Coordinates of C-alpha atoms in Angstrom, one line a residue:
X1 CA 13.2 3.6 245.8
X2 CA 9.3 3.1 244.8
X3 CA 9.2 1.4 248.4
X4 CA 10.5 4.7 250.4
X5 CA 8.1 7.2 247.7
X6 CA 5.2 5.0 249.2
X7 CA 6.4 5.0 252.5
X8 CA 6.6 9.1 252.4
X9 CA 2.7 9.5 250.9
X10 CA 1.4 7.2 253.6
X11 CA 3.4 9.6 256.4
X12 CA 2.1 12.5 254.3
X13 CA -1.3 11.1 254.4
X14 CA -1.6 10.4 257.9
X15 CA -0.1 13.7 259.0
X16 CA -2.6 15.3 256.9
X17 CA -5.6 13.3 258.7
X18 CA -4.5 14.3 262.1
X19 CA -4.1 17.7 261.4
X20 CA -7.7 17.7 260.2
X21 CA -9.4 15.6 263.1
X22 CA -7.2 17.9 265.7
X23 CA -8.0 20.9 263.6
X24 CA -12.1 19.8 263.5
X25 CA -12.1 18.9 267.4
X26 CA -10.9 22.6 268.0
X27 CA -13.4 24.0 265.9
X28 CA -16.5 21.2 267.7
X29 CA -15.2 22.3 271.2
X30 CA -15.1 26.4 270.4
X31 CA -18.2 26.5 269.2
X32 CA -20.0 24.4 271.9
X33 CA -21.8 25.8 274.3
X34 CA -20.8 24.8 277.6
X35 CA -23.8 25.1 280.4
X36 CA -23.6 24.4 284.4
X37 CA -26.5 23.7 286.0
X38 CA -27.5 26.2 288.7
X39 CA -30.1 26.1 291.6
X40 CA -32.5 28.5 290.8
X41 CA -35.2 28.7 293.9
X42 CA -35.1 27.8 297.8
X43 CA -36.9 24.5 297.1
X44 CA -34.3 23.1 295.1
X45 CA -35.6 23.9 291.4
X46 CA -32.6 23.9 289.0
X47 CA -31.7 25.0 285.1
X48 CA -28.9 24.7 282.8
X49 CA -26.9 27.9 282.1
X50 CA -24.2 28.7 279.9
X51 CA -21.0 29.7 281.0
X52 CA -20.2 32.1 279.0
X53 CA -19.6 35.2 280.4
X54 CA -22.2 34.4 283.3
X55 CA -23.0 36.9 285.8
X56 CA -25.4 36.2 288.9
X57 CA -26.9 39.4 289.1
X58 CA -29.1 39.3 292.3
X59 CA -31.6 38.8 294.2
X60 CA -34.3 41.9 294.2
X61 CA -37.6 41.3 296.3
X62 CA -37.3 37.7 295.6
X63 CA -36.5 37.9 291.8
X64 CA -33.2 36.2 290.9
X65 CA -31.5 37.3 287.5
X66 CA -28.5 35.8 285.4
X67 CA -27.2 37.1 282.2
X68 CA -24.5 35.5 280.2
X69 CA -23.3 36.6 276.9
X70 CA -26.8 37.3 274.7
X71 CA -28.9 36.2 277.7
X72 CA -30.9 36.5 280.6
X73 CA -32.8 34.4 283.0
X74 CA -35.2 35.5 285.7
X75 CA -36.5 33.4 288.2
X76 CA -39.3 34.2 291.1
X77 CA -41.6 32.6 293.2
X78 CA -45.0 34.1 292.1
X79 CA -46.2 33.2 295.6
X80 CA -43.8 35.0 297.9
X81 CA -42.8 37.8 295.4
X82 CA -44.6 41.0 295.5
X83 CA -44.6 41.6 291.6
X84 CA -42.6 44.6 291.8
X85 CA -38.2 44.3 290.8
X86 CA -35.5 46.9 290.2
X87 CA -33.8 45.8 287.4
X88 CA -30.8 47.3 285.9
X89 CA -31.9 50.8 287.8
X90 CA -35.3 50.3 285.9
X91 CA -38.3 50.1 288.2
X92 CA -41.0 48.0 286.5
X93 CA -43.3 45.2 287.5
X94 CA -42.7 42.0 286.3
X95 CA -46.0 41.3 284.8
X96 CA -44.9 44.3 282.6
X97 CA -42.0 42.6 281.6
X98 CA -43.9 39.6 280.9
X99 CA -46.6 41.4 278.7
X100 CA -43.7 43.2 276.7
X101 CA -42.8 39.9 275.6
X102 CA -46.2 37.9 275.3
X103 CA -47.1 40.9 272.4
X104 CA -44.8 39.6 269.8
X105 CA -45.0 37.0 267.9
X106 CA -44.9 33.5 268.9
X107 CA -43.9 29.9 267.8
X108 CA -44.1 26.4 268.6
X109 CA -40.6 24.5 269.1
X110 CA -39.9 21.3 270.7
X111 CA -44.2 22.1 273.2
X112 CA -43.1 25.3 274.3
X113 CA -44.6 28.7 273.1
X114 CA -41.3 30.8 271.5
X115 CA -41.7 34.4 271.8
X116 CA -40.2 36.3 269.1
X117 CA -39.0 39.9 269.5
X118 CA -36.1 42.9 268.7
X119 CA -33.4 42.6 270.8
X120 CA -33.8 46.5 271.0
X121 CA -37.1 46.0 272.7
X122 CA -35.3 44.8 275.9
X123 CA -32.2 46.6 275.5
X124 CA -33.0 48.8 278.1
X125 CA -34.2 45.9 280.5
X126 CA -31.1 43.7 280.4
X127 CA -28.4 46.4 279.8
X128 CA -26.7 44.2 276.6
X129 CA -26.3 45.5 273.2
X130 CA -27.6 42.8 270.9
X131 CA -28.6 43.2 267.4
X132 CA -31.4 40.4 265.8
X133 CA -34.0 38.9 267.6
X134 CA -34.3 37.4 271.0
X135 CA -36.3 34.6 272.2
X136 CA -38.4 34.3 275.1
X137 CA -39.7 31.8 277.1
X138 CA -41.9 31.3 280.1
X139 CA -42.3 28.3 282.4
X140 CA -44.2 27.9 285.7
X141 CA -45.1 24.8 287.4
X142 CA -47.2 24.2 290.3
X143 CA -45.5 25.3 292.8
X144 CA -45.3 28.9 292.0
X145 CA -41.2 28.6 290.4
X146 CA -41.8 30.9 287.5
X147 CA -39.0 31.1 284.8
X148 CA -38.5 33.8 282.1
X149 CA -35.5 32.6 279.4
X150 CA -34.9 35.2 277.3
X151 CA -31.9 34.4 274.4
X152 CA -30.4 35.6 271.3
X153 CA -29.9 31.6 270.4
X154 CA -33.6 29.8 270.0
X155 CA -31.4 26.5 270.7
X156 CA -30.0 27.6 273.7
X157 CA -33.0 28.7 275.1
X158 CA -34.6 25.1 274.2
X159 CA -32.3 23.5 275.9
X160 CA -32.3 25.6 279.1
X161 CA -36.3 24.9 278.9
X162 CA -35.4 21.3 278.9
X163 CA -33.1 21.0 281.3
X164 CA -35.3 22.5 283.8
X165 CA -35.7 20.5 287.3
X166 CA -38.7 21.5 289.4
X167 CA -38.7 20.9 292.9

């Protein structure tokens, strides 16, 4: 009889631990963010994107633009681009865009310069309603690929800076 009592608490046990390892290993895979890598210029220059809710947006005068849930990515060839994009119905030039974001306040992570800003203050540009701050980054190489990363998660956009592949 004590034999079979055992015999139930180890069953109970080990139910119990697989439960919580399949319960955790829905949780891990939920939350992570899943990325695709995406060739962002005609040379071959690629970046890491995340899936979620990812939307090509176009290509205007040589400026190509993403946005995925809380994102956005812009990337032009400052050599064949003639500075001027339609984005969202909103005519500006992109060293405008660039300025906006240069203004705030900025921070170190991981060697690249962080910008800091309201979400509000590119509401207009990217067309998404996010509340907190955004982060911005900017990468150019020397073969004119300019990047703008602009993100709601300071880790995402990290990692999209570090997964960049210049061509």
């Amino acid at each position: 009889m004590v034999l079979i009592m055992e015999n139930k608490k180890i069953m109970l046990l080990v139910v119990l631990i697989l439960i919580i390892c399949v319960a955790a290993g829905v949780i891990l895979t939920l939350n992570t963010i899943q990325y695709e890598r995406v060739e962002i210029s005609p040379n071959g220059t690629s970046i890491e994107i995340p899936t979620d809710h990812r939307e090509y947006v176009g290509d205007v005068s040589g400026v190509k633009c993403w946005k995925w849930n809380y994102g956005v990515l812009l990337s032009y060839d400052d050599s064949a681009v003639n500075n001027s994009i339609n984005f969202s119905g909103l005519s500006i030039g992109f060293d405008m865009v660039e300025k906006l974001i240069k203004q705030n306040s900025k921070t170190n992570i991981d060697g690249y310069e962080v910008y800091m800003l309201d979400s509000n203050t590119l509401e207009s540009i990217v067309k998404m309603d996010i509340d907190g701050k955004f982060y911005c980054i900017f990468l150019d190489d020397a073969n004119h690929d300019t990047v703008v990363i602009c993100c709601n998660d300071k880790d995402v956009a990290v990692h999209m800076a570090h997964s960049i592949d210049y061509k």
